[in-house]
Coordinates of C-alpha atoms and ligand atoms in Angstrom, one line a residue:
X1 CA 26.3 46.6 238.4
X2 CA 27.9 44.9 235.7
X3 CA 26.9 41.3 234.8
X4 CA 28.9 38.7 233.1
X5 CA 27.7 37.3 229.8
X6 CA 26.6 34.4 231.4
X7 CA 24.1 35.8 233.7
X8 CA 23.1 37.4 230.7
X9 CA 21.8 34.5 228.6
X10 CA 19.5 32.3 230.2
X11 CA 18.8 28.5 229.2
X12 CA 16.0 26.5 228.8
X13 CA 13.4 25.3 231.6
X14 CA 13.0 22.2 230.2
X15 CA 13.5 19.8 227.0
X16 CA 10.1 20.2 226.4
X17 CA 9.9 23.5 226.6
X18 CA 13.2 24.2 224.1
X19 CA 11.2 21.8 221.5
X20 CA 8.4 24.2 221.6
X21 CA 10.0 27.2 221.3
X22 CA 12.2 25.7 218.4
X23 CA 8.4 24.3 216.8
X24 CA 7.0 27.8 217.4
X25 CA 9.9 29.2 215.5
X26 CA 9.2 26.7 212.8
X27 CA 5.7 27.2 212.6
X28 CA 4.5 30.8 211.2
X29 CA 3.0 32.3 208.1
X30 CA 5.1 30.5 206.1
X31 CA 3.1 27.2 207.1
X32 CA -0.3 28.3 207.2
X33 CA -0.5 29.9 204.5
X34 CA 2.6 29.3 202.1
X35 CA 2.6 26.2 202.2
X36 CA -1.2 25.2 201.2
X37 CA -1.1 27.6 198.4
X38 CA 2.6 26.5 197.2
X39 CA 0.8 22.8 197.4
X40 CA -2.2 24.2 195.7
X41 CA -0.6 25.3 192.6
X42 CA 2.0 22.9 192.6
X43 CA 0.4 19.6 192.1
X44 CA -0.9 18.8 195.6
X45 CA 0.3 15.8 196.8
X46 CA 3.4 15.6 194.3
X47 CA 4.7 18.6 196.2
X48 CA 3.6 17.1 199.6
X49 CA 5.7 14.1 198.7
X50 CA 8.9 16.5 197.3
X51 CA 8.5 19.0 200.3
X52 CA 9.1 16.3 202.8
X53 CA 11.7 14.6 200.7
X54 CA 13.4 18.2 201.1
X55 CA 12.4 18.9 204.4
X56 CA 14.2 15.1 205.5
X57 CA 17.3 15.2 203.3
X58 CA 18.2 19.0 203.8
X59 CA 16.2 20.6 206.5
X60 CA 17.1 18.0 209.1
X61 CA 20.6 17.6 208.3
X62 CA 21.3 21.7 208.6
X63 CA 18.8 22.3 211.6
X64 CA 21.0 19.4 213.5
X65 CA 24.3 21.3 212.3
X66 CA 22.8 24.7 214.0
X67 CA 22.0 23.3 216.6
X68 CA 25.4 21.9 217.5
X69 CA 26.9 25.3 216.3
X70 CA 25.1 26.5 219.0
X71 CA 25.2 24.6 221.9
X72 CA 28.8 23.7 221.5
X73 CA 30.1 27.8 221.9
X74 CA 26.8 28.7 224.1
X75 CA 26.8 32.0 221.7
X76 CA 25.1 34.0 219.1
X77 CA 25.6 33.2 215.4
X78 CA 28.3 35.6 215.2
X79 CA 30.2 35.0 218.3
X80 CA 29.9 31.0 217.3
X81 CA 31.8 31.6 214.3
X82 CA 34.6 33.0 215.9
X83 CA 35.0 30.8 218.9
X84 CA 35.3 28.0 216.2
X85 CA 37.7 28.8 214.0
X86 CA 39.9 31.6 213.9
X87 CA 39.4 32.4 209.7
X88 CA 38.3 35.8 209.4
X89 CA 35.3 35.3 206.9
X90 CA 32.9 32.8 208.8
X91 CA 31.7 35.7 211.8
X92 CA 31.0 37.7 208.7
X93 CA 28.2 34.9 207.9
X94 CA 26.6 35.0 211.1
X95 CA 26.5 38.7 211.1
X96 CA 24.4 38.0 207.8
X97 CA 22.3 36.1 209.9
X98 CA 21.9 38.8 212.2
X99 CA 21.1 41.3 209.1
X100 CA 18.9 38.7 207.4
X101 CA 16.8 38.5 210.7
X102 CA 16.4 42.2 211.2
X103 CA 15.4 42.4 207.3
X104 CA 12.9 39.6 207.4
X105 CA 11.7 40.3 210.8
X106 CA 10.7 44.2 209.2
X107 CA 8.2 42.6 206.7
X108 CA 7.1 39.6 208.5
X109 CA 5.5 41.8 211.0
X110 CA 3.4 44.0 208.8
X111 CA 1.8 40.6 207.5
X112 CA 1.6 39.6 211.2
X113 CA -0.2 42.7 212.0
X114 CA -2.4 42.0 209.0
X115 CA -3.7 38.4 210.9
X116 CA -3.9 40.6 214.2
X117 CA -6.2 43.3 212.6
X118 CA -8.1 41.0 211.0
X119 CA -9.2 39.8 214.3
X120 CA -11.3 43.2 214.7
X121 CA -12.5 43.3 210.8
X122 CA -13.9 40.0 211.8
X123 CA -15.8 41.5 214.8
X124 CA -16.4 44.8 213.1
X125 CA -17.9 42.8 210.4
X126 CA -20.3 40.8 212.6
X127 CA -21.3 44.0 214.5
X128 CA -22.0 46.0 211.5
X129 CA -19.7 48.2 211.2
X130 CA -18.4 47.9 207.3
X131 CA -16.7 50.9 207.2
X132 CA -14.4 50.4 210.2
X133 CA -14.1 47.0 209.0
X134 CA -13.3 48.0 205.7
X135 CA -10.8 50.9 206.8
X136 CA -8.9 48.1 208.7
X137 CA -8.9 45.1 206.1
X138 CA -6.9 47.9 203.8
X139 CA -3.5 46.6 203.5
X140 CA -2.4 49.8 201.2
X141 CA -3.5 52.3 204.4
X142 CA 0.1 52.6 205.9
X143 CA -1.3 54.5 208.9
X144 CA -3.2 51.3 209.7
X145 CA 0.0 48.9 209.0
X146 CA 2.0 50.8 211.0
X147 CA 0.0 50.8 214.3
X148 CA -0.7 47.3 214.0
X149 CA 3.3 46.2 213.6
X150 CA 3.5 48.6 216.1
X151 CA 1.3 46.5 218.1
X152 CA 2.6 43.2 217.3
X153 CA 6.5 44.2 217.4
X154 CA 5.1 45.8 221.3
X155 CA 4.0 42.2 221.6
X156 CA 7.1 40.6 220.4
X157 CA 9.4 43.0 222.9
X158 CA 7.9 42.5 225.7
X159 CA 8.3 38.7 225.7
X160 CA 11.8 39.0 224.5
X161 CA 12.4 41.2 227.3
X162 CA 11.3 37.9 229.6
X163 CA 14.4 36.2 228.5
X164 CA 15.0 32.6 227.4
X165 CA 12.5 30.6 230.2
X166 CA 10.7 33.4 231.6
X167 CA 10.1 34.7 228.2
X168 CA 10.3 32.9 225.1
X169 CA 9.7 29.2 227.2
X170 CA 6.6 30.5 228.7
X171 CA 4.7 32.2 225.8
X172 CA 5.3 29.5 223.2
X173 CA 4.1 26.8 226.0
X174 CA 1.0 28.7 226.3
X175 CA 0.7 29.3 222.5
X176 CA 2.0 26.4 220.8
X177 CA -0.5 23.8 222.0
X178 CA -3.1 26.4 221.6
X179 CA -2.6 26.7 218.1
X180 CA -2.8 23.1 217.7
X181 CA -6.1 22.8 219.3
X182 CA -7.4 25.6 217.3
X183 CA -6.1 24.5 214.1
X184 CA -7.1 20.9 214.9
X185 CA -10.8 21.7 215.6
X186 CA -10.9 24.0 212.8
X187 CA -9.8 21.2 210.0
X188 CA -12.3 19.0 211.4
X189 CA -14.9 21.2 210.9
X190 CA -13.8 22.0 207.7
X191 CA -13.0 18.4 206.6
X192 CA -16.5 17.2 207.3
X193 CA -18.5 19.8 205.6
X194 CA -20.1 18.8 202.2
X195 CA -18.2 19.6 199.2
X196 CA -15.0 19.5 201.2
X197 CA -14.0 16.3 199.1
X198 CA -12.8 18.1 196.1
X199 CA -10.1 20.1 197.8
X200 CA -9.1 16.9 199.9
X201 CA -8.2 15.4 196.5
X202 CA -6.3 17.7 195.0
X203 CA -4.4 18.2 197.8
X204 CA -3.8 14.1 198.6
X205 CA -3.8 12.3 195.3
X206 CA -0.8 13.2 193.9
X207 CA -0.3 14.6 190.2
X208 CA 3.3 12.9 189.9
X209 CA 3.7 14.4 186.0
X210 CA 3.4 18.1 188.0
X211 CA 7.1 17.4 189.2
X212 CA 9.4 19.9 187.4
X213 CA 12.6 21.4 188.6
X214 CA 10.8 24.5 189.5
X215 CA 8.6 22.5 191.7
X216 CA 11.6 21.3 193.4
X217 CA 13.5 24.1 193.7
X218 CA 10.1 25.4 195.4
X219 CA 9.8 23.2 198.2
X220 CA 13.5 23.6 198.9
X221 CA 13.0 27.1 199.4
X222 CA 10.0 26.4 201.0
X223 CA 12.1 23.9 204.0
X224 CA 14.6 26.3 204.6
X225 CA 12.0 29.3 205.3
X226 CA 9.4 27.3 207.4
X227 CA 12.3 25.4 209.0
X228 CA 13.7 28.4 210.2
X229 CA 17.2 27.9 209.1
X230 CA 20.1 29.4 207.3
X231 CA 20.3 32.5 209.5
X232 CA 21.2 31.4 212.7
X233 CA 17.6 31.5 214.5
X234 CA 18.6 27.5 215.4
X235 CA 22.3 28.6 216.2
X236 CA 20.8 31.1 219.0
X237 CA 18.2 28.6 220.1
X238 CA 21.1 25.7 220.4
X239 CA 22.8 27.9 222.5
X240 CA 21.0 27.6 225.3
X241 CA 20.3 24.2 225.0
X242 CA 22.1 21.7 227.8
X243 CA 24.6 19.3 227.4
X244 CA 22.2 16.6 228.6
X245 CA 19.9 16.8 226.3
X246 CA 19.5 14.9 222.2
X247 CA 20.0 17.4 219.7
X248 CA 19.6 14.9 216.8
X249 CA 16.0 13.5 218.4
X250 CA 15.0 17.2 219.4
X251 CA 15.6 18.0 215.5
X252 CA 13.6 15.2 215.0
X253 CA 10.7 16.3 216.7
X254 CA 10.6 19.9 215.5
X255 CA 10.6 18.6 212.0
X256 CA 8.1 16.3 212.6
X257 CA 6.1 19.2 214.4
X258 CA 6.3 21.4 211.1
X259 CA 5.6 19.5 208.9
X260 CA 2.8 17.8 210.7
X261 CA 1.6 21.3 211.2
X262 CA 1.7 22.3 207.4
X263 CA 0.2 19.1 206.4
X264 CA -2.6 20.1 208.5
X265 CA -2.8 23.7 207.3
X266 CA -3.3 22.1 203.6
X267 CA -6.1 19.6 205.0
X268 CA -7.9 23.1 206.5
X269 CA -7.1 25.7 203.6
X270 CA -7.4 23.0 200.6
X271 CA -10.7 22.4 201.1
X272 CA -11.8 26.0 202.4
X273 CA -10.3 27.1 198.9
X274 CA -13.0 25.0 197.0
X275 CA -15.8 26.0 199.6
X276 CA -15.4 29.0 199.3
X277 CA -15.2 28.2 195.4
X278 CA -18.6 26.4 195.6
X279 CA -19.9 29.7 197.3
X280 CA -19.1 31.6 194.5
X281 CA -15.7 33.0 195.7
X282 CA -13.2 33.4 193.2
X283 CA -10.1 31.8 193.9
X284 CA -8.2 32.1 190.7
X285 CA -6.6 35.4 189.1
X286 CA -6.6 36.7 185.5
X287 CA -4.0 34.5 184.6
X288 CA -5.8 31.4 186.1
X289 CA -3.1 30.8 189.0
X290 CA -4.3 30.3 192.4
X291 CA -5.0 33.4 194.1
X292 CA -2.0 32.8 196.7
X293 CA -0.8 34.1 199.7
X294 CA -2.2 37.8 201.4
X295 CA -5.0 37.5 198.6
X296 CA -6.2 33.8 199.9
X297 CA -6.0 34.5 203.5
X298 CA -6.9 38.3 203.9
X299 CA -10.3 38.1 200.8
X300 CA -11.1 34.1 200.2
X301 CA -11.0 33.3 203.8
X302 CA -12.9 36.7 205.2
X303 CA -16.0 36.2 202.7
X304 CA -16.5 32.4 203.4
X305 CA -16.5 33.5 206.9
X306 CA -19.2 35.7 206.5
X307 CA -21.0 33.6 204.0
X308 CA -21.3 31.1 206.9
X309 CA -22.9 33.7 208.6
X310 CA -23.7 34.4 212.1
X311 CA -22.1 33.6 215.1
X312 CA -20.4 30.5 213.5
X313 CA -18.9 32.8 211.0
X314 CA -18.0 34.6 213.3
X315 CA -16.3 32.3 215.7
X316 CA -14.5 30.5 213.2
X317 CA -12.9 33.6 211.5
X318 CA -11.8 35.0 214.4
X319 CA -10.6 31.9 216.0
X320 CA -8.8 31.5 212.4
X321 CA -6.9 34.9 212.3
X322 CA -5.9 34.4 216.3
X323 CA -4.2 30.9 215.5
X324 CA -2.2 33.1 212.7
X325 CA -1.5 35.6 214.7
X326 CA -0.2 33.3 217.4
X327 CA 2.0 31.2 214.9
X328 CA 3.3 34.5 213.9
X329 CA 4.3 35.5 217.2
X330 CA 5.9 32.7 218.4
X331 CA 8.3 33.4 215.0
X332 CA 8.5 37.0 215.3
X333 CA 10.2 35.6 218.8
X334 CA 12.9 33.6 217.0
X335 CA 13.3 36.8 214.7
X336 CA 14.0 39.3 217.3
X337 CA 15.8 36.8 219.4
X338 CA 18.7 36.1 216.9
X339 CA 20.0 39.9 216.4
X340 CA 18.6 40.5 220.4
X341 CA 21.3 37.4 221.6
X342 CA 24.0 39.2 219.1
X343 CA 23.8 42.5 221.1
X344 CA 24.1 41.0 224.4
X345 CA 26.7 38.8 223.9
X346 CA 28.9 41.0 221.6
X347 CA 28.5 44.5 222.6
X348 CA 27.7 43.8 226.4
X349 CA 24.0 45.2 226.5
X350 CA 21.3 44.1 229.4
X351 CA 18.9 42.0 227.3
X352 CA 16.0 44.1 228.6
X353 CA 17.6 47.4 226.7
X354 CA 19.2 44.8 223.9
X355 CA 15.7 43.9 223.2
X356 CA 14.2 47.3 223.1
X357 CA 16.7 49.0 221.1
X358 CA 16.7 45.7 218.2
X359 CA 12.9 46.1 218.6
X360 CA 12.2 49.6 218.0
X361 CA 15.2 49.6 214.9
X362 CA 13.3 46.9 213.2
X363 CA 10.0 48.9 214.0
X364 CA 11.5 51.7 212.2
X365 CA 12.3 50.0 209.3
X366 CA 8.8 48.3 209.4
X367 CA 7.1 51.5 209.4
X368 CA 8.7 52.2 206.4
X369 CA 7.4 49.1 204.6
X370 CA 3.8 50.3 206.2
X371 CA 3.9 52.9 203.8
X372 CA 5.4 51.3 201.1
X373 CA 4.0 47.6 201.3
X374 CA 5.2 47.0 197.8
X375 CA 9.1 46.7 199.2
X376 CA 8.0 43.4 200.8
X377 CA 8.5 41.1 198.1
X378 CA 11.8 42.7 197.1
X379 CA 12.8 42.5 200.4
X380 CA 11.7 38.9 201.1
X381 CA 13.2 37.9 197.7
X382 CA 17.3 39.0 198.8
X383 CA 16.8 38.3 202.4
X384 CA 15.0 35.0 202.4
X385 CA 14.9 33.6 198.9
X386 CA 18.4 33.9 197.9
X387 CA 20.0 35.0 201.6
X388 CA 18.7 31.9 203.9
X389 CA 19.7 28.9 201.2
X390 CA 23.0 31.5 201.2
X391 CA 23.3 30.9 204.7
X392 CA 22.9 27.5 205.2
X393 CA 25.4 26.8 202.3
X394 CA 27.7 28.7 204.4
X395 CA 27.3 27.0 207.7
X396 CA 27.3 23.4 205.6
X397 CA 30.9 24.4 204.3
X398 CA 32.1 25.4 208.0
X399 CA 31.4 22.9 209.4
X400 CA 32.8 19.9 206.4
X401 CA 35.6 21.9 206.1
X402 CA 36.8 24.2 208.7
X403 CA 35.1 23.2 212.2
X404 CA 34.7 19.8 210.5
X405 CA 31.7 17.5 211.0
X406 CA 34.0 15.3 213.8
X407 CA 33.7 18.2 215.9
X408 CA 30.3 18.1 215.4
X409 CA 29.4 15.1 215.7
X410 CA 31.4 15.0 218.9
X411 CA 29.4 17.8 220.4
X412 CA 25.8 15.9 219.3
X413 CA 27.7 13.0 221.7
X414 CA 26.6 14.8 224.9
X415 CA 22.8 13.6 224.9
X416 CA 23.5 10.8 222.7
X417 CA 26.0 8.5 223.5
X418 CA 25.4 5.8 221.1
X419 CA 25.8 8.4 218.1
X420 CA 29.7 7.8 218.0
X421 CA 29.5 4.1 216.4
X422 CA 26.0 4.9 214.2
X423 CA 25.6 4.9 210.8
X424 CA 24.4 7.8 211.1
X425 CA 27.1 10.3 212.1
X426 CA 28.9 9.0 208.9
X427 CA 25.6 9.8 206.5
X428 CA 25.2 13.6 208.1
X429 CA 28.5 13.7 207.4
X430 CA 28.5 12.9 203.6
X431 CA 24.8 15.3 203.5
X432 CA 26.6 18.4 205.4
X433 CA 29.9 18.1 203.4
X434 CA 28.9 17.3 200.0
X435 CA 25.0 16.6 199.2
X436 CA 23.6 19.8 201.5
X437 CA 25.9 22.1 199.9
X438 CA 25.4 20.5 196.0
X439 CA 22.3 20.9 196.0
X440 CA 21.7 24.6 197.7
X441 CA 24.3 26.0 195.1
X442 CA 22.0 23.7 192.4
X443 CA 18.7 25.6 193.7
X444 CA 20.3 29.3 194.4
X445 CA 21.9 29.1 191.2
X446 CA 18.7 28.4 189.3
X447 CA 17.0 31.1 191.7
X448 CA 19.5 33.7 190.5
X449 CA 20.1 32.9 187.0
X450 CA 17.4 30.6 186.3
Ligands
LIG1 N1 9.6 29.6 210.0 C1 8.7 30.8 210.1 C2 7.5 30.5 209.2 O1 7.3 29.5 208.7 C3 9.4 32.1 209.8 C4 10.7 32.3 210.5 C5 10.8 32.4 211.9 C6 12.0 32.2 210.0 N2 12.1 32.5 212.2 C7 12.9 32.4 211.1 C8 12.4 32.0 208.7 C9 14.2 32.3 210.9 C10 13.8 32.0 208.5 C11 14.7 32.1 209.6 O2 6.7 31.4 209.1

């Protein structure tokens, strides 16, 4: 039996539950361990202060223009574009999106399966086992990569496959405030442990002479890829988002929620970095930068673990590598989601088989990179880099100047009545037509060229 595109799609349970699932999409590698390390070498608190400068004037401003996108044409990022306007070029940028997705969803889940394997080379370690522990924590072993994004992209399926409520809703309900708790108890712990205090300084006081243009142009790219935007993940999420409810204060909180959660992230890793520093545990390279990123997270972390020893050691690095594997999950959702919602609207496929058939493409291309792990930051650099700041300039210049940001502003008027007579339609509307789009062809320039 056929169904119409409506049964198809699915909304949101709740308010609650959307801001969740919008958080969870938010909240992922790129905060946990990005972030601190961007922080780390970048002044600390100076890039704190810039990264939420960035976050407010740009991130906010495009994640409420998604939204609307979304929720005004109930579609995917491509089928939005072409119920808005009839030019011929705009579907083209969602169908970026789409791509962009697929592509960063391919590497995003061999790092995810890194967090999930290091789980068991946490246990394996405890129990013993070094060499099954060691065979794991081997990023270069593609046999190993591949079954765990196997895993993980199994993982990511399946609740995809649930649709919008029964799916997406329900996971990141269960997940999201279990990754707070975690992360919550874990900085605590961490915060209060002596010798902590040097990290919790660089991180906090800031070092205002570190601000360059590169650190700026850092934390810009940092907002668009933690905030999710620029490829549509928002659009998709908007789209099944009812009339009733406050896009512009449902923004609000999944900003909030991000950056709260980053900010936290640095109070846990900053310190941890100079623990493990104080243990003996070197955390610079040869060229005295910051060991950053898979380095920080997959050696630092794993030998302060064990250097605490025992069954707190234990505990705490396995309760650490769960939280990231959660906060990976509930993004690989958003990943899959967007080109998932693009098959089912567009070419008429049951989600459950749209699901599958996105899911297993992506695995293929993931196995690939399993075997090849040194494609990720080539891929990462076109696809999210240069490709989601790409993106968002797009969807900034539909919306000033074809769908314009009336339109817009009407459609944030369901959920917000007072919004018509604010000041603040008429400031998003000066950010999404001319400061927004300045200052991402300032940043993508430099990134290219620079
Ligand atoms: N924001 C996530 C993170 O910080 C990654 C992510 C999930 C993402 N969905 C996205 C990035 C969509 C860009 C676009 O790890």
């Amino acid at each position: 039996m056929a169904t119409t595109p409506t049964e198809n799609r699915g909304t949101w349970n709740t308010k609650f539950g959307f801001i969740l699932a919008a958080a969870g999409s938010a909240v992922g590698l790129g905060n946990i361990w990005r972030f601190p390390t961007e922080a780390a070498s970048n002044g600390g608190a100076a890039f704190l202060i810039i990264y939420i400068i960035c976050v407010t004037l740009i991130g906010l401003p495009v994640m409420i223009a998604e939204l609307s996108i979304g929720r005004s044409t109930q579609k995917n990022p491509v089928g939005a574009f072409k119920a808005l306007s009839t030019n011929k070029f705009f579907p083209l940028v969602g169908f970026w999106g789409v791509l962009c997705g697929v592509m960063i969803l391919s590497f995003y889940t061999i790092i995810a399966g890194w967090t999930f394997s290091h789980v068991f080379v946490e246990i394996f370690t405890f129990a013993g086992w070094h060499s099954a522990a060691e065979l794991l924590a081997d990023s270069e072993n593609g046999w190993i990569n591949a079954i765990f994004a196997m895993l993980f992209m199994g993982l990511t399926i399946v609740i995809i496959r649930g649709g919008v409520s029964e799916g997406i809703e329900r996971a990141t309900k269960l997940m999201m405030p279990l990754l707070v708790f975690i992360l919550v108890i874990m900085t605590l712990y961490v915060v209060f442990q002596p010798g902590a205090a040097e990290g919790l300084e660089v991180y906090l006081k800031p070092d205002f002479s570190m601000i360059t243009g590169e650190l700026v142009l850092a934390a810009l790219g940092q907002a668009f890829f933690s905030l999710s935007l620029g490829m549509g993940a928002l659009i998709t999420y908007g789209s099944y988002l009812s009339k009733k409810e406050n896009i512009v204060e449902a923004a609000s909180f999944v900003t909030l929620a991000d950056v709260g959660i980053a900010f936290l992230a640095g109070l846990l890793i900053m310190p941890t970095i100079f623990l493990a520093q104080a243990q003996g545990v070197e955390i610079y390279d040869e060229t005295g930068n910051f060991l950053a990123g898979p380095a920080l997270i997959f050696q630092i972390l794993p030998e302060l673990f064990s250097q605490m020893g025992g069954f707190l050691g234990l505990t705490i690095g396995i309760s650490f590598f769960f939280l990231l594997s959660l906060a990976a999950l509930t993004s690989t959702i958003s990943l899959l989601e967007v080109p998932t919602s693009y098959i089912i609207d567009e070419h008429g496929v049951r989600r459950k088989k749209a699901a599958l058939y996105v899911g297993l493409t992506v695995l293929a291309l993931s196995i690939i990179i399993s075997f090849n792990t040194g494609l990720i930051g080539d891929i990462d650099y076109i696809f999210s880099v240069i490709g989601l700041p790409l993106g968002g300039l797009l969807i900034c210049i539909f919306i000033g100047y074809f769908w314009k940001t009336r339109s817009a502003v009407d459609e944030m008027k369901n959920g917000f009545k007072d919004i018509r007579d604010s000041w603040f339609t008429t400031v998003w509307s000066v950010f999404i037509k001319f400061i927004c789009p300045i200052i991402i062809v300032i940043i993508l320039a430099q990134t290219i060229f620079g």
